[in-house]
Short mmCIF file of C-alpha atoms and ligand atoms in Angstrom, two decimals:
data_model
loop_
_atom_site.label_atom_id
_atom_site.label_comp_id
_atom_site.label_asym_id
_atom_site.label_seq_id
_atom_site.Cartn_x
_atom_site.Cartn_y
_atom_site.Cartn_z
CA MET A 1 -11.15 2.29 13.37
CA GLY A 2 -7.63 1.87 14.68
CA PRO A 3 -5.17 3.18 17.26
CA PRO A 4 -3.97 6.79 17.23
CA GLY A 5 -1.37 7.17 14.48
CA ALA A 6 -2.59 4.17 12.46
CA GLY A 7 -3.31 6.57 9.59
CA LYS A 8 -7.09 7.02 9.95
CA GLY A 9 -7.05 10.74 9.15
CA THR A 10 -4.79 10.27 6.12
CA GLN A 11 -6.99 7.53 4.72
CA ALA A 12 -10.13 9.50 5.50
CA GLU A 13 -8.88 12.41 3.35
CA ARG A 14 -8.29 10.05 0.42
CA LEU A 15 -11.58 8.17 0.78
CA VAL A 16 -13.62 11.35 0.96
CA LYS A 17 -12.12 12.41 -2.39
CA GLN A 18 -12.74 8.99 -3.91
CA PHE A 19 -16.30 8.40 -2.73
CA GLY A 20 -17.57 11.95 -2.16
CA MET A 21 -18.66 11.23 1.40
CA LYS A 22 -18.77 13.71 4.25
CA HIS A 23 -15.90 13.13 6.70
CA LEU A 24 -16.90 13.47 10.36
CA SER A 25 -13.94 13.27 12.73
CA SER A 26 -14.89 13.37 16.41
CA GLY A 27 -11.37 14.59 17.26
CA ASP A 28 -11.69 17.51 14.78
CA ILE A 29 -15.14 18.40 16.12
CA PHE A 30 -13.84 18.39 19.71
CA ARG A 31 -10.71 20.40 18.80
CA ALA A 32 -12.91 23.05 17.14
CA GLU A 33 -15.03 23.29 20.31
CA LYS A 34 -11.85 23.41 22.42
CA SER A 35 -10.41 26.32 20.46
CA SER A 36 -13.72 28.22 20.69
CA GLY A 37 -12.90 28.68 24.39
CA SER A 38 -16.43 27.64 25.47
CA GLU A 39 -17.17 25.95 28.81
CA LEU A 40 -17.80 22.70 26.93
CA GLY A 41 -14.47 23.17 25.12
CA GLU A 42 -12.66 23.50 28.45
CA LYS A 43 -14.31 20.32 29.69
CA LEU A 44 -13.23 18.48 26.51
CA ALA A 45 -9.66 19.81 26.86
CA SER A 46 -9.31 18.38 30.37
CA TYR A 47 -9.75 14.86 28.94
CA MET A 48 -8.05 15.31 25.57
CA ASP A 49 -4.85 16.87 26.95
CA ALA A 50 -4.55 13.95 29.40
CA GLY A 51 -4.92 11.41 26.59
CA GLN A 52 -8.20 10.15 28.08
CA LEU A 53 -11.50 9.51 26.36
CA VAL A 54 -14.19 12.16 26.70
CA PRO A 55 -17.20 10.74 28.68
CA ASP A 56 -19.74 8.85 26.56
CA ASP A 57 -22.73 11.11 27.29
CA VAL A 58 -20.87 14.19 25.99
CA VAL A 59 -19.52 12.34 22.92
CA VAL A 60 -22.84 10.75 21.99
CA GLU A 61 -24.72 14.04 22.22
CA MET A 62 -22.18 15.99 20.13
CA MET A 63 -21.80 13.28 17.49
CA ALA A 64 -25.55 12.62 17.21
CA LYS A 65 -26.04 16.31 16.44
CA ALA A 66 -23.22 16.34 13.86
CA ILE A 67 -24.51 13.17 12.15
CA THR A 68 -28.06 14.55 11.94
CA GLN A 69 -26.75 17.55 10.01
CA VAL A 70 -25.25 15.36 7.25
CA ASP A 71 -27.30 14.66 4.18
CA GLY A 72 -25.91 11.72 2.15
CA GLY A 73 -22.89 9.44 2.49
CA LEU A 74 -20.96 9.68 5.72
CA MET A 75 -17.60 8.46 6.95
CA LEU A 76 -17.02 8.44 10.70
CA ASP A 77 -13.46 8.78 11.97
CA GLY A 78 -12.64 8.38 15.67
CA PHE A 79 -16.22 7.56 16.64
CA PRO A 80 -17.49 5.26 18.13
CA ARG A 81 -14.64 4.55 20.57
CA THR A 82 -16.53 2.61 23.28
CA VAL A 83 -19.17 -0.12 23.10
CA ALA A 84 -21.69 2.30 24.71
CA GLN A 85 -21.03 4.82 21.91
CA ALA A 86 -21.40 2.08 19.28
CA GLU A 87 -24.77 1.06 20.74
CA ALA A 88 -25.98 4.68 20.77
CA LEU A 89 -24.82 5.13 17.16
CA ASP A 90 -26.55 1.93 16.02
CA LYS A 91 -29.78 3.10 17.64
CA GLN A 92 -29.60 6.49 15.93
CA LEU A 93 -28.79 4.98 12.52
CA LEU A 94 -31.52 2.36 12.89
CA GLU A 95 -34.07 5.07 13.62
CA ALA A 96 -32.86 6.95 10.52
CA ASN A 97 -33.12 3.69 8.55
CA SER A 98 -29.53 4.14 7.49
CA PRO A 99 -27.33 1.47 9.14
CA LEU A 100 -23.55 1.26 8.79
CA ASP A 101 -22.34 -0.48 5.60
CA ALA A 102 -18.72 -1.16 6.48
CA ILE A 103 -16.01 -0.71 9.07
CA VAL A 104 -12.39 -0.25 8.08
CA VAL A 105 -10.06 -1.59 10.77
CA MET A 106 -6.43 -0.44 10.68
CA VAL A 107 -3.70 -2.02 12.81
CA ALA A 108 -0.23 -0.58 13.44
CA GLU A 109 2.78 -1.35 15.64
CA ASP A 110 3.51 0.85 18.65
CA ASP A 111 6.97 2.05 17.53
CA ILE A 112 5.59 3.03 14.10
CA ILE A 113 2.71 4.83 15.83
CA VAL A 114 5.02 6.86 18.09
CA LYS A 115 7.25 7.82 15.10
CA ARG A 116 4.27 8.84 12.99
CA ILE A 117 2.62 10.89 15.70
CA ALA A 118 5.79 12.78 16.66
CA GLY A 119 6.17 14.01 13.06
CA ARG A 120 2.52 14.84 12.49
CA ARG A 121 1.66 18.42 11.48
CA THR A 122 -1.63 20.04 10.41
CA CYS A 123 -2.58 23.21 8.56
CA PRO A 124 -4.78 25.19 10.98
CA ALA A 125 -6.59 26.83 8.05
CA CYS A 126 -7.56 23.95 5.71
CA LYS A 127 -6.87 21.04 8.17
CA ARG A 128 -4.66 19.22 5.62
CA GLY A 129 -2.37 16.73 7.34
CA TYR A 130 1.38 16.41 6.80
CA HIS A 131 4.29 14.43 8.24
CA VAL A 132 7.77 15.94 8.54
CA THR A 133 9.35 12.76 7.07
CA PHE A 134 6.66 10.69 5.34
CA MET A 135 4.50 13.46 3.82
CA PRO A 136 6.45 16.74 4.02
CA PRO A 137 5.10 20.02 2.65
CA LYS A 138 6.92 21.62 -0.31
CA THR A 139 8.24 24.38 1.98
CA GLU A 140 9.23 23.15 5.44
CA GLY A 141 6.72 24.22 8.08
CA TYR A 142 4.16 25.75 5.69
CA CYS A 143 0.94 24.50 4.08
CA ASP A 144 1.14 23.76 0.31
CA ASP A 145 -2.41 25.00 -0.23
CA CYS A 146 -2.70 28.03 2.09
CA GLU A 147 -0.11 30.68 1.35
CA GLY A 148 1.94 31.76 4.37
CA VAL A 149 0.05 29.56 6.85
CA GLU A 150 2.39 27.80 9.31
CA LEU A 151 1.72 24.15 10.16
CA THR A 152 0.94 23.29 13.79
CA GLN A 153 1.40 20.26 16.03
CA ARG A 154 -1.42 18.91 18.19
CA SER A 155 -0.99 19.51 21.92
CA ASP A 156 -1.79 15.83 22.66
CA ASP A 157 0.85 14.48 20.26
CA CYS A 158 3.67 14.32 22.84
CA GLU A 159 5.00 10.84 23.69
CA ALA A 160 3.55 10.54 27.23
CA THR A 161 0.05 11.47 26.02
CA VAL A 162 0.34 9.16 23.01
CA ARG A 163 1.13 6.24 25.35
CA GLN A 164 -1.91 7.14 27.46
CA ARG A 165 -4.07 7.30 24.30
CA LEU A 166 -2.78 3.88 23.21
CA GLU A 167 -3.76 2.47 26.60
CA ALA A 168 -7.25 3.98 26.31
CA TYR A 169 -7.50 2.49 22.82
CA ARG A 170 -6.60 -1.03 23.96
CA ALA A 171 -8.90 -0.97 27.01
CA GLN A 172 -11.94 0.84 25.62
CA THR A 173 -11.88 0.90 21.82
CA GLU A 174 -10.60 -2.54 20.79
CA PRO A 175 -13.74 -4.18 22.27
CA VAL A 176 -15.81 -2.09 19.82
CA ILE A 177 -14.16 -3.93 16.91
CA GLY A 178 -15.23 -7.24 18.53
CA TYR A 179 -18.74 -5.84 18.93
CA TYR A 180 -18.92 -5.04 15.20
CA ARG A 181 -17.39 -8.36 14.14
CA GLY A 182 -20.48 -9.93 15.67
CA CYS A 183 -22.80 -8.04 13.26
CA GLU A 184 -23.51 -10.25 10.25
CA SER A 185 -24.80 -7.49 7.96
CA LEU A 186 -21.68 -5.39 8.35
CA ALA A 187 -18.61 -5.67 6.10
CA ILE A 188 -15.30 -5.46 7.95
CA VAL A 189 -12.29 -4.37 5.90
CA ASP A 190 -9.01 -5.19 7.70
CA VAL A 191 -5.92 -3.31 6.56
CA ASP A 192 -2.30 -3.19 7.69
CA GLY A 193 -1.62 0.38 8.81
CA ASN A 194 2.15 -0.32 8.90
CA LEU A 195 2.22 -0.20 5.08
CA ASP A 196 2.60 2.79 2.78
CA ALA A 197 -0.43 5.16 2.78
CA ALA A 198 -1.03 4.90 -1.00
CA LEU A 199 -0.99 1.10 -0.84
CA ILE A 200 -3.46 1.06 2.07
CA ALA A 201 -5.75 3.51 0.26
CA GLY A 202 -5.75 1.23 -2.80
CA GLU A 203 -6.76 -1.77 -0.68
CA ILE A 204 -9.57 0.09 1.09
CA ILE A 205 -10.93 1.60 -2.13
CA GLU A 206 -10.93 -1.81 -3.82
CA ALA A 207 -12.79 -3.43 -0.90
CA LEU A 208 -15.37 -0.65 -0.60
CA THR A 209 -15.93 -0.48 -4.36
CA ALA A 210 -16.64 -4.23 -4.37
CA LEU A 211 -19.30 -3.62 -1.68
CA GLU A 212 -20.98 -0.92 -3.78
CA ALA A 213 -21.27 -3.25 -6.77
P1 LIG B 301 -8.41 11.90 17.68
O1 LIG B 301 -8.21 13.14 16.88
O2 LIG B 301 -9.44 11.00 17.07
O3 LIG B 301 -7.13 11.19 17.99
O4 LIG B 301 -9.05 12.36 19.08
C1 LIG B 301 -8.34 13.22 19.95
C2 LIG B 301 -8.90 13.11 21.37
O5 LIG B 301 -10.28 13.50 21.38
C3 LIG B 301 -8.88 11.70 21.95
O6 LIG B 301 -7.63 11.36 22.54
C4 LIG B 301 -9.99 11.81 23.01
O7 LIG B 301 -9.57 12.53 24.14
C5 LIG B 301 -11.02 12.67 22.27
N1 LIG B 301 -11.98 11.86 21.47
C6 LIG B 301 -12.13 11.86 20.12
N2 LIG B 301 -13.10 11.03 19.74
C7 LIG B 301 -13.58 10.46 20.88
C8 LIG B 301 -14.59 9.51 21.16
N3 LIG B 301 -15.32 8.93 20.19
N4 LIG B 301 -14.80 9.18 22.46
C9 LIG B 301 -14.11 9.75 23.48
N5 LIG B 301 -13.14 10.64 23.28
C10 LIG B 301 -12.87 11.01 22.00
#
């Protein structure tokens, strides 16, 4: 968990490789639905492009379905983002007898967030993330892994929308971290998202490996 631009997606890519878990990003799932052009996709777009959270009932239904389809270890990224979503998730995982083991909480300063988000690029084919300054591709504007595929920028990564997303984070998502801090059986791993990505990954991997032992 953490604000937009804290580095959740970057860390998720690394952790998936390290632990062999399935990465479920609510934002990626919603963007895929959005680009399908469906009625549901249009509804999602009206919230996402305004930097607002998608209503809980829609999110919970879509994520419950995606989670049910995963067999084995799972890492959630971008979900839950409200206390109501967290309660629905807990209920689903309890019924599946598979509660959460740990939450990774990333913090980052606003000016770092805005800088990171403005330079963020993604490969539309393989979804690999880049940053024009901090993690540039070998050839400017093109994916290292997918020949000839041009990198794209998310439509909600403009400054005004980022500020709106930060506001939504503070009002609706930060309370979820408090909710989880109250759960005794859950490990909370706090990391400083202002640091270098490799350093953060090392800290998270060390903490999660200690939990496995
Ligand atoms: P992300 O890629 O996680 O930054 O998500 C992009 C956008 O998708 C957010 O700004 C929201 O509009 C929407 N979204 C993603 N996950 C959620 C969620 N759990 N609850 C509500 N809206 C979400």
